[in-house]
Short mmCIF file of C-alpha atoms in Angstrom, two decimals:
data_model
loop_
_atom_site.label_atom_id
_atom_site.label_comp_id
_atom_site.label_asym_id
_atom_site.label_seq_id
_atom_site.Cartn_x
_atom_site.Cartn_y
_atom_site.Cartn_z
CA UNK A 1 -7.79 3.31 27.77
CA UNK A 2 -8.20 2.15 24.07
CA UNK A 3 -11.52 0.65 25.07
CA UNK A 4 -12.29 4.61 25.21
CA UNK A 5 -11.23 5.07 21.46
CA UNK A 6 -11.30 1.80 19.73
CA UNK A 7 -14.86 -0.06 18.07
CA UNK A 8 -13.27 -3.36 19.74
CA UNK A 9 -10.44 -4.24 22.15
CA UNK A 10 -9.57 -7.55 22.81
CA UNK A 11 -7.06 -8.57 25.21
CA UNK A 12 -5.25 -12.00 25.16
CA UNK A 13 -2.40 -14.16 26.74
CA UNK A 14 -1.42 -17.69 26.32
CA UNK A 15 -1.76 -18.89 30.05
CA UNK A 16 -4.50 -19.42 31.55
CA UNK A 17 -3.88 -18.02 34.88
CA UNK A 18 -3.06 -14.95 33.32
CA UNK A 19 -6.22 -14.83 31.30
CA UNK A 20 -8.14 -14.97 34.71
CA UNK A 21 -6.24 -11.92 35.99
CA UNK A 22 -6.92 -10.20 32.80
CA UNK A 23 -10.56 -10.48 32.85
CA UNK A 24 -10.14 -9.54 36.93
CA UNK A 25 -8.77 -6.11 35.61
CA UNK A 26 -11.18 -5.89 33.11
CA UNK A 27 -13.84 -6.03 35.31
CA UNK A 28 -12.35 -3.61 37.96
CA UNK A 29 -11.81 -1.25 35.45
CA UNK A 30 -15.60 -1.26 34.10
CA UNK A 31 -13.44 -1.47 30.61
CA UNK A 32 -15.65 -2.56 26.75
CA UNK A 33 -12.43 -5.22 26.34
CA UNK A 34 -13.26 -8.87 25.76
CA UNK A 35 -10.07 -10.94 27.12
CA UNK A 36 -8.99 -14.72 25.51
CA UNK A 37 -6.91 -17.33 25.71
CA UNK A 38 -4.65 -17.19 22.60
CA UNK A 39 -1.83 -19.78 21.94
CA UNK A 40 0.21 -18.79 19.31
CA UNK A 41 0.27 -22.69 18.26
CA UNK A 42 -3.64 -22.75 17.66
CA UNK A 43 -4.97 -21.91 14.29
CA UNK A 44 -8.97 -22.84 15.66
CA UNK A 45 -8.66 -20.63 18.54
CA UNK A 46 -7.28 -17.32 17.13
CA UNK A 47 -10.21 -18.24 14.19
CA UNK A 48 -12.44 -18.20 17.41
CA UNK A 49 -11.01 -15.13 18.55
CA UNK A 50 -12.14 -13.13 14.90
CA UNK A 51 -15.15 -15.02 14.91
CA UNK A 52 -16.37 -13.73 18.07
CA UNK A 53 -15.27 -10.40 17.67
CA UNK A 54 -14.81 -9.05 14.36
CA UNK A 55 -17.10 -11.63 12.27
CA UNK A 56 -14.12 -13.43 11.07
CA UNK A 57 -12.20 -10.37 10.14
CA UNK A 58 -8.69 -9.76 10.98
CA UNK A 59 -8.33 -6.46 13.38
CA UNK A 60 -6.58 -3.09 12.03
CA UNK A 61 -4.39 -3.04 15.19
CA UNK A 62 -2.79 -5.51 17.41
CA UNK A 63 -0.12 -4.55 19.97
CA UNK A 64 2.39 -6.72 21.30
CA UNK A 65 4.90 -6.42 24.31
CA UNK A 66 7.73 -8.64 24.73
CA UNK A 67 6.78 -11.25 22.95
CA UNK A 68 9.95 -12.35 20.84
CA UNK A 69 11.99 -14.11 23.75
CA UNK A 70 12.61 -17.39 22.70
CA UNK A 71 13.43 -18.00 18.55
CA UNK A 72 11.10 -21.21 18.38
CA UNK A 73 8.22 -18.94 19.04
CA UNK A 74 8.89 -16.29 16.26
CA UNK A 75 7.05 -18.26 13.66
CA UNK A 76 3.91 -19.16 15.29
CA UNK A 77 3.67 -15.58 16.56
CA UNK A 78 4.35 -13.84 12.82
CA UNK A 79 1.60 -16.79 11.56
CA UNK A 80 -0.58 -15.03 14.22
CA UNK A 81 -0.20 -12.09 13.43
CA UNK A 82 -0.46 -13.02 9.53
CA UNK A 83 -3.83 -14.54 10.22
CA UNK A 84 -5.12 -12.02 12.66
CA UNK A 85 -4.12 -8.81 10.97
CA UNK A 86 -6.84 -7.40 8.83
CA UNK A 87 -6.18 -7.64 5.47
CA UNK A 88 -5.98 -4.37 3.45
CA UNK A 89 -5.46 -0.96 3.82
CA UNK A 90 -8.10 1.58 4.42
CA UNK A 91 -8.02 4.42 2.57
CA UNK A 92 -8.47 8.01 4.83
CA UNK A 93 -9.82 11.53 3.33
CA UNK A 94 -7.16 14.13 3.40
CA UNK A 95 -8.83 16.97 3.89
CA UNK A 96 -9.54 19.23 0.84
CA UNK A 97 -8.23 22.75 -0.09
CA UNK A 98 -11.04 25.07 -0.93
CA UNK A 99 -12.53 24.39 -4.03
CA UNK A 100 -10.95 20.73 -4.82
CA UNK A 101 -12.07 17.55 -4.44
CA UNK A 102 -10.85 15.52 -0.87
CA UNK A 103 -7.65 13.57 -1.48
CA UNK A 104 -7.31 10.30 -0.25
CA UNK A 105 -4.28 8.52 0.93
CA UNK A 106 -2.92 5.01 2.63
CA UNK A 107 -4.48 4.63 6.32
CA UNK A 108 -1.73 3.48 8.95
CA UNK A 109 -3.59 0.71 9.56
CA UNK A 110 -3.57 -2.33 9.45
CA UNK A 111 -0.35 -2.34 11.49
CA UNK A 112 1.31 -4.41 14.63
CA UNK A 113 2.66 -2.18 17.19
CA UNK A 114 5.41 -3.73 19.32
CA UNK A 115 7.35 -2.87 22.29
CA UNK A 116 10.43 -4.72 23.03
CA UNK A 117 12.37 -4.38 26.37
CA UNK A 118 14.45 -7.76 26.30
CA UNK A 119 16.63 -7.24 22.90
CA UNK A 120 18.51 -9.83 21.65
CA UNK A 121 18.64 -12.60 18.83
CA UNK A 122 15.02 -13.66 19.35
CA UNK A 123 13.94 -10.32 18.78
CA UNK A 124 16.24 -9.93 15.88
CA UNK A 125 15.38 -13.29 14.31
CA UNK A 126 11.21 -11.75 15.05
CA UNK A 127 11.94 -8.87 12.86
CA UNK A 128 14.15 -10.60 9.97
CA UNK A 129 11.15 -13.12 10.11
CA UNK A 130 8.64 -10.21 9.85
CA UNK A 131 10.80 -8.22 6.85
CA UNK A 132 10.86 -11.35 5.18
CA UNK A 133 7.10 -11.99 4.86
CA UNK A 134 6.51 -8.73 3.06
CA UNK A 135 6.36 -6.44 6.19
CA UNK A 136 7.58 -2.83 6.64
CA UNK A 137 9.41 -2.81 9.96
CA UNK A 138 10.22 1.28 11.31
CA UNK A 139 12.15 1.96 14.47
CA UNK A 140 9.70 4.36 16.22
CA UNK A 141 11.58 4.57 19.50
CA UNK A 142 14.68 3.34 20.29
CA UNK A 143 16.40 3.71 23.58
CA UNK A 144 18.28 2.01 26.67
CA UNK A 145 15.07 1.04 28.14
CA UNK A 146 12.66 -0.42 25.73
CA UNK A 147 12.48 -0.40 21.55
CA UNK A 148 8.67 0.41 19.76
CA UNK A 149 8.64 -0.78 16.11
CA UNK A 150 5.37 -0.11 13.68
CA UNK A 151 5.16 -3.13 11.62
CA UNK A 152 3.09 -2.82 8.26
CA UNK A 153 2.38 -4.87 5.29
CA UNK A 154 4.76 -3.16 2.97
CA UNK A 155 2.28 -3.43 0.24
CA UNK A 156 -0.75 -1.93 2.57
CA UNK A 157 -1.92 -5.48 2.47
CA UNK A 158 -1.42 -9.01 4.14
CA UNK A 159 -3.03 -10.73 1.26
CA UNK A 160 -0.22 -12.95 0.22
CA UNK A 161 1.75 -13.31 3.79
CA UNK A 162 -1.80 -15.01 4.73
CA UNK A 163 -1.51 -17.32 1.91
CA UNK A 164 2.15 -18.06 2.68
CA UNK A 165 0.76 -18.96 6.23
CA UNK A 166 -1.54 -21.37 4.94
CA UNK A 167 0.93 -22.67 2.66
CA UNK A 168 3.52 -23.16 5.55
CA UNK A 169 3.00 -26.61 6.25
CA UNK A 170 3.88 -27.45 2.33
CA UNK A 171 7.84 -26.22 2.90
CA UNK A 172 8.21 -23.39 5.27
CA UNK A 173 8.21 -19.45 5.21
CA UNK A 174 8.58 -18.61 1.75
CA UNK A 175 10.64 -14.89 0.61
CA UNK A 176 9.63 -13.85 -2.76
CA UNK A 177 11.07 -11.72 -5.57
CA UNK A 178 11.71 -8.31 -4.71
CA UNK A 179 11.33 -8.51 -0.90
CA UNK A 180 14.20 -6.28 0.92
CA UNK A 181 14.93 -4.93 4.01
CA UNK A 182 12.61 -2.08 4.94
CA UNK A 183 13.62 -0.82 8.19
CA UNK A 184 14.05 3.08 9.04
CA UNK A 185 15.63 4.15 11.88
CA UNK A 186 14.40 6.93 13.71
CA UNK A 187 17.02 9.28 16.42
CA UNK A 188 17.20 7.93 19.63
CA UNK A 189 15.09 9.31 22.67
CA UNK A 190 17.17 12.26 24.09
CA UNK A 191 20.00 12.41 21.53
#
């Protein structure tokens, strides 16, 4: 469906097998989306990924489901997602009142859109992780079943989180002056 709406969609999964069934439903479904291996652990391969696709450039949207479910995999996923995420904010024209000039304001993207049905500390330690490297983390949905979170850079760019990534191997994650918990929570489903 996004291939409908989207330049580019690009599906992806860490296991091979799973790739192959991917590009099976791909095919089926007569869908624009290219489908690749992507290890979380692989720094060449997600370059690959941009490469092929997007010239090298990060993408304004990538949505994850249930990813967080064990803690060692938090960082190499938020380094993913650090590299991978375009960096920047586009800016969108509000449209103008009669007679005035058009406005323009923040775009929503570039953003990570996840979906969490499994809960738990991994997820927790996924968003603390996240908040810590400069992103905006919002509660879109929040119910018994599943959890959807929009995850920004809070500064409408990834600039610096990317060079933290790089710099990762000289000490670690890194959580500068002035970074703070951003999280809004929004009613629950029903309530």
């Amino acid at each position: 469906m996004l291939s409908a709406v989207a330049k580019r969609v690009v599906a992806t999964d860490r296991t091979p097998q799973l790739v192959d069934l991917l590009r099976v439903n791909v095919q089926q479904s007569k869908s624009r989306c290219s489908v690749y291996q992507l290890d979380w652990n692989d720094e060449q391969q997600q370059r690959k990924v941009m490469d092929d696709v997007n010239g090298g450039e990060g993408f304004d949207l990538i949505i994850g489901s249930d990813l967080m479910c064990e803690e060692g995999d938090i960082a190499p996923l938020v380094d993913t997602v650090d590299r991978m995420l375009k960096r920047g904010g586009a800016e969108e024209k509000a449209p103008a009142q009669a007679g005035e000039a058009p406005a323009y304001r923040p775009s929503p993207l570039p953003a990570f859109i996840y979906c969490d049905s499994n809960g738990g500390s991994a997820r927790d330690a996924g968003m603390s992780e996240l908040k810590s490297r400069g992103y905006r983390v919002e509660v879109v949905v929040e119910n018994e079943v599943a959890n959807l979170y929009l995850i920004q850079p809070a500064s409408g760019s990834n600039e610096g989180e990317r060079e933290r990534v790089e710099k990762r191997g000289e000490g670690g994650s890194q959580k500068e002056e002035g970074d703070e918990e951003k999280t809004a929570k929004k009613p629950r489903v029903g309530e």
